[in-house]
Short mmCIF file of C-alpha atoms in Angstrom, two decimals:
data_model
loop_
_atom_site.label_atom_id
_atom_site.label_comp_id
_atom_site.label_asym_id
_atom_site.label_seq_id
_atom_site.Cartn_x
_atom_site.Cartn_y
_atom_site.Cartn_z
CA PRO A 316 -42.42 134.37 199.31
CA VAL A 317 -44.37 132.18 196.89
CA LEU A 318 -42.58 130.23 194.15
CA ILE A 319 -44.73 129.12 191.19
CA LEU A 320 -43.47 126.29 188.97
CA HIS A 321 -44.96 125.70 185.51
CA GLY A 322 -45.68 122.39 183.81
CA LEU A 323 -44.33 120.54 180.78
CA LEU A 324 -43.97 122.76 177.67
CA GLY A 325 -44.93 125.77 179.79
CA SER A 326 -42.91 128.72 181.03
CA SER A 327 -43.08 131.52 183.54
CA ARG A 328 -45.10 133.55 181.01
CA ASN A 329 -48.03 131.13 181.35
CA PHE A 330 -48.47 132.08 184.99
CA VAL A 331 -47.91 135.86 184.96
CA SER A 332 -51.59 136.79 184.67
CA TRP A 333 -52.63 134.09 187.15
CA ALA A 334 -49.93 135.16 189.61
CA ASN A 335 -51.06 138.80 189.35
CA GLY A 336 -54.60 137.70 190.16
CA LEU A 337 -53.36 135.67 193.12
CA SER A 338 -51.29 138.61 194.38
CA ASP A 339 -54.32 140.90 194.24
CA ALA A 340 -56.47 138.35 196.09
CA LEU A 341 -54.09 137.60 198.98
CA GLU A 342 -54.87 139.15 202.34
CA LYS A 343 -51.19 139.17 203.26
CA PRO A 344 -48.89 140.58 200.55
CA ARG A 345 -46.28 138.11 199.37
CA ARG A 346 -43.37 138.24 196.96
CA ILE A 347 -44.12 135.95 194.00
CA ILE A 348 -41.35 134.38 191.90
CA ILE A 349 -42.03 132.48 188.66
CA PRO A 350 -38.90 130.84 187.21
CA ASP A 351 -38.47 128.80 184.04
CA LEU A 352 -37.55 125.19 184.75
CA ARG A 353 -34.64 123.62 182.85
CA ASN A 354 -35.20 123.05 179.13
CA HIS A 355 -38.06 125.58 179.24
CA GLY A 356 -38.44 129.31 178.65
CA GLU A 357 -35.23 131.27 179.20
CA SER A 358 -33.50 128.57 181.25
CA ALA A 359 -30.58 126.51 180.02
CA HIS A 360 -30.99 123.22 178.18
CA SER A 361 -29.76 120.10 179.96
CA ARG A 362 -29.62 116.39 179.16
CA SER A 363 -31.19 115.38 182.49
CA MET A 364 -34.81 116.07 183.45
CA GLY A 365 -34.82 114.07 186.68
CA TYR A 366 -36.82 115.59 189.52
CA VAL A 367 -33.87 115.50 191.93
CA HIS A 368 -31.87 117.65 189.48
CA MET A 369 -34.75 120.05 188.91
CA ALA A 370 -35.27 120.45 192.66
CA ARG A 371 -31.57 121.27 193.00
CA ASP A 372 -32.04 123.96 190.36
CA VAL A 373 -34.75 125.51 192.52
CA VAL A 374 -32.54 125.38 195.64
CA GLY A 375 -29.83 127.16 193.65
CA LEU A 376 -32.32 129.84 192.63
CA LEU A 377 -33.45 130.35 196.23
CA ASP A 378 -29.80 130.66 197.29
CA ARG A 379 -29.11 133.28 194.61
CA LEU A 380 -32.19 135.25 195.63
CA GLY A 381 -31.30 135.03 199.32
CA ILE A 382 -34.56 133.23 200.18
CA ALA A 383 -34.24 130.89 203.17
CA ARG A 384 -37.63 129.24 202.68
CA CYS A 385 -40.83 129.76 200.74
CA CYS A 386 -44.20 128.33 199.79
CA VAL A 387 -44.05 126.39 196.52
CA ILE A 388 -46.96 126.06 194.08
CA GLY A 389 -46.51 123.76 191.08
CA HIS A 390 -48.65 122.56 188.20
CA SER A 391 -48.20 119.11 186.64
CA MET A 392 -44.44 118.58 186.13
CA GLY A 393 -43.87 121.68 188.26
CA GLY A 394 -46.02 120.07 190.95
CA LYS A 395 -43.71 117.07 190.99
CA VAL A 396 -40.71 119.40 191.26
CA ALA A 397 -42.44 121.14 194.18
CA ALA A 398 -43.12 117.76 195.84
CA THR A 399 -39.48 116.72 195.34
CA LEU A 400 -38.22 119.99 196.78
CA ALA A 401 -40.41 119.58 199.86
CA LEU A 402 -39.32 115.98 200.46
CA LEU A 403 -35.59 116.41 199.81
CA HIS A 404 -35.17 119.95 201.15
CA PRO A 405 -37.95 120.45 203.73
CA GLU A 406 -35.93 123.14 205.50
CA ARG A 407 -36.47 125.38 202.43
CA VAL A 408 -40.22 124.86 202.13
CA GLU A 409 -42.95 126.31 204.37
CA SER A 410 -45.85 124.65 202.53
CA VAL A 411 -46.69 123.12 199.16
CA GLY A 412 -49.55 123.56 196.70
CA ILE A 413 -49.79 120.99 193.89
CA LEU A 414 -52.12 121.49 190.93
CA ASP A 415 -53.53 118.34 189.30
CA ILE A 416 -50.72 115.86 189.66
CA ALA A 417 -49.81 113.09 192.11
CA PRO A 418 -46.37 111.88 193.20
CA ALA A 419 -46.84 108.85 190.98
CA ASP A 420 -45.49 107.11 187.88
CA TYR A 421 -47.82 107.66 184.93
CA ALA A 422 -45.40 106.45 182.26
CA GLY A 423 -45.20 102.94 183.70
CA SER A 424 -48.55 102.76 185.47
CA ALA A 425 -51.27 100.21 184.88
CA PRO A 426 -53.61 100.84 181.93
CA GLY A 427 -56.23 103.46 182.66
CA PRO A 428 -57.29 107.03 181.86
CA ALA A 429 -54.20 108.63 183.46
CA ALA A 430 -51.82 106.31 181.61
CA GLU A 431 -53.66 107.04 178.35
CA GLN A 432 -53.51 110.78 179.01
CA TRP A 433 -49.77 110.55 179.62
CA LYS A 434 -49.35 108.46 176.47
CA ASP A 435 -51.10 111.22 174.51
CA ILE A 436 -48.71 113.80 175.99
CA GLY A 437 -45.80 111.60 174.95
CA MET A 438 -47.10 111.54 171.37
CA ILE A 439 -47.28 115.33 171.39
CA ILE A 440 -43.66 115.58 172.54
CA GLN A 441 -42.58 113.09 169.88
CA SER A 442 -44.39 115.10 167.19
CA LEU A 443 -42.64 118.28 168.28
CA ASN A 444 -39.29 116.50 168.25
CA GLU A 445 -39.92 115.24 164.70
CA LEU A 446 -40.99 118.60 163.26
CA PRO A 447 -38.94 119.00 160.02
CA MET A 448 -37.56 122.50 160.57
CA HIS A 449 -36.15 122.68 157.04
CA GLN A 450 -39.73 122.56 155.73
CA VAL A 451 -41.06 125.22 158.10
CA GLY A 452 -41.40 128.67 156.58
CA THR A 453 -44.07 129.98 158.93
CA LYS A 454 -45.80 128.91 162.12
CA LYS A 455 -48.75 128.00 159.91
CA ASP A 456 -46.53 125.41 158.21
CA ALA A 457 -45.54 124.00 161.60
CA ASP A 458 -49.17 123.90 162.70
CA ALA A 459 -50.15 122.00 159.54
CA PHE A 460 -47.45 119.39 160.18
CA LEU A 461 -48.41 118.96 163.83
CA ALA A 462 -52.11 118.70 162.92
CA LYS A 463 -51.37 115.27 161.40
CA THR A 464 -50.85 113.85 164.90
CA ILE A 465 -52.24 116.51 167.28
CA SER A 466 -55.92 117.11 166.53
CA ASP A 467 -56.57 119.68 169.27
CA PRO A 468 -55.82 123.18 167.88
CA ILE A 469 -55.53 124.63 171.40
CA LEU A 470 -52.81 122.12 172.30
CA ARG A 471 -51.00 122.86 169.04
CA ALA A 472 -51.17 126.60 169.69
CA PHE A 473 -49.82 126.07 173.22
CA ALA A 474 -46.94 123.93 171.94
CA LEU A 475 -46.14 126.43 169.18
CA THR A 476 -45.58 129.22 171.70
CA ASN A 477 -42.21 127.49 172.11
CA LEU A 478 -41.32 127.84 168.41
CA VAL A 479 -39.18 130.93 167.78
CA ARG A 480 -37.34 132.44 164.82
CA ARG A 481 -33.66 133.18 165.31
CA GLU A 482 -31.27 134.40 162.65
CA GLY A 483 -33.79 133.60 159.94
CA LYS A 484 -34.44 130.05 161.11
CA TRP A 485 -37.21 128.46 163.14
CA GLU A 486 -36.14 126.52 166.21
CA TRP A 487 -37.55 125.24 169.47
CA LYS A 488 -36.93 127.45 172.46
CA ILE A 489 -37.44 124.41 174.66
CA GLY A 490 -34.88 121.61 174.81
CA ILE A 491 -37.24 119.28 172.95
CA LYS A 492 -34.68 116.52 172.30
CA HIS A 493 -33.82 116.36 176.01
CA ILE A 494 -37.49 116.44 176.99
CA ASN A 495 -38.33 113.67 174.52
CA ARG A 496 -35.46 111.53 175.81
CA ASN A 497 -36.58 111.97 179.42
CA MET A 498 -40.33 111.37 179.12
CA GLY A 499 -40.06 108.20 181.21
CA LEU A 500 -38.45 110.17 184.05
CA ILE A 501 -40.87 113.09 183.73
CA GLY A 502 -43.85 110.74 183.81
CA GLY A 503 -42.46 108.97 186.86
CA PHE A 504 -41.45 110.14 190.32
CA ASP A 505 -37.96 108.81 190.97
CA LEU A 506 -36.27 110.34 194.02
CA GLY A 507 -33.60 107.66 194.11
CA GLN A 508 -35.78 104.58 194.63
CA GLY A 509 -36.12 103.83 190.90
CA LEU A 510 -39.16 104.12 188.68
CA GLN A 511 -40.53 100.72 189.64
CA GLU A 512 -41.04 101.60 193.31
CA PRO A 513 -43.09 104.28 195.07
CA ALA A 514 -41.13 107.14 196.64
CA SER A 515 -42.63 106.32 200.04
CA ILE A 516 -40.30 103.32 200.43
CA LEU A 517 -37.51 105.87 201.07
CA GLY A 518 -39.23 106.80 204.33
CA MET A 519 -39.34 110.54 203.64
CA THR A 520 -42.27 112.73 204.64
CA PHE A 521 -42.97 116.45 204.44
CA PRO A 522 -44.27 117.45 207.89
CA ARG A 523 -46.07 120.66 207.01
CA ASP A 524 -49.20 121.61 205.10
CA THR A 525 -49.69 120.38 201.54
CA TYR A 526 -52.61 121.33 199.33
CA PHE A 527 -53.67 119.36 196.25
CA VAL A 528 -56.10 120.75 193.68
CA GLN A 529 -57.53 118.44 191.03
CA GLY A 530 -59.58 119.14 187.95
CA GLY A 531 -62.92 117.38 188.11
CA ASN A 532 -62.54 116.12 184.53
CA SER A 533 -58.86 115.18 184.88
CA HIS A 534 -57.52 111.71 185.66
CA PHE A 535 -54.15 112.61 187.18
CA ILE A 536 -55.24 112.39 190.83
CA ARG A 537 -57.30 109.29 191.55
CA SER A 538 -58.31 107.43 194.70
CA ARG A 539 -55.52 104.90 194.15
CA HIS A 540 -52.95 107.73 194.54
CA LEU A 541 -54.22 108.79 197.97
CA PRO A 542 -52.28 106.22 200.08
CA GLU A 543 -48.99 107.38 198.53
CA ILE A 544 -49.93 111.04 198.98
CA GLN A 545 -50.82 110.32 202.62
CA ALA A 546 -47.50 108.56 203.19
CA LEU A 547 -45.42 111.40 201.76
CA PHE A 548 -47.56 114.37 202.81
CA PRO A 549 -49.47 113.41 205.98
CA ASN A 550 -50.82 116.96 206.44
CA PHE A 551 -52.44 117.13 203.02
CA THR A 552 -55.84 118.37 201.91
CA LEU A 553 -57.42 117.83 198.50
CA GLN A 554 -60.03 119.91 196.72
CA THR A 555 -61.66 119.51 193.32
CA ILE A 556 -62.54 122.21 190.80
CA ARG A 557 -65.53 120.92 188.89
CA ASN A 558 -65.78 121.08 185.08
CA CYS A 559 -62.03 121.50 184.71
CA GLY A 560 -59.43 119.33 183.05
CA HIS A 561 -55.70 119.18 183.74
CA TRP A 562 -54.98 122.88 183.14
CA VAL A 563 -57.06 124.11 186.07
CA HIS A 564 -55.27 127.47 186.31
CA SER A 565 -56.14 128.40 182.72
CA GLU A 566 -59.54 126.67 182.45
CA ASP A 567 -60.91 128.30 185.62
CA PRO A 568 -58.34 130.81 186.88
CA LYS A 569 -60.73 132.46 189.34
CA ALA A 570 -61.64 129.23 191.10
CA THR A 571 -58.00 128.11 191.20
CA ILE A 572 -56.89 131.46 192.62
CA ASP A 573 -59.66 131.30 195.23
CA ARG A 574 -58.55 127.83 196.34
CA VAL A 575 -54.85 128.69 196.48
CA ARG A 576 -55.54 132.03 198.20
CA GLY A 577 -57.53 130.21 200.85
CA PHE A 578 -54.58 127.88 201.41
CA LEU A 579 -51.97 130.64 201.61
CA ASP A 580 -54.13 132.81 203.88
CA ARG A 581 -55.24 129.93 206.14
CA PRO A 582 -55.38 131.06 209.79
CA ASP A 583 -53.63 128.11 211.43
CA PRO A 584 -50.71 126.82 209.31
CA THR A 585 -48.54 124.03 210.66
CA PRO A 586 -45.66 125.85 212.39
CA PHE A 587 -42.20 125.72 210.84
CA ARG A 588 -39.87 123.82 213.13
#
């Protein structure tokens, strides 16, 4: 089976079309599962957004579905959950595909494009958290409020897919207060070593195949991240999709499907031992 994990503010719905395309492209048919991570979609809200906790959620899901092990594909935050799952529970993971994220701390990293990009994401989350629901009569009202701090209409539209009307009132479907509180953890990669240290100091490695895809216009995977990736995932490969930003699966779904299909259908995977 293939498990696909969405990114921050996303949900399983964001990957349905992409997953259908991947399923059609695969030479070997595979079961594809797309869950909602905690505080997203239909999943429960929770105070903690640590990656160890989110990986445990995924293990619980695999147990309930009777899946001994699977391939995990994750984008952004979901990519970090996939990496955590592989490192802490390697017996449950055959291989890992990670879309445009590194096992790194962006929230506390040195100044640079990636840190600035993460800072911008943090401002978006803060704006969503501060949306005055009592003044929102329509989604257009919400969009007008968010436009004061989020200039990109596509980003606003994406965020507003999480705004729903229940019992005559608008509310966030996502656990926005919990997400806002945990942005330091989400931006980092703490597996128990603390946010100030790289995860590699724990001595863990994932021994099987790992595939990273980066957007050519994104800053989330840089050359300075490669030593840490090598330490944690020694059997990794990295490919770039040109003219794409962070959301590679939506900006160029065909190219992303082609890359991931090639990984899943590779003729000589590292054997599971």
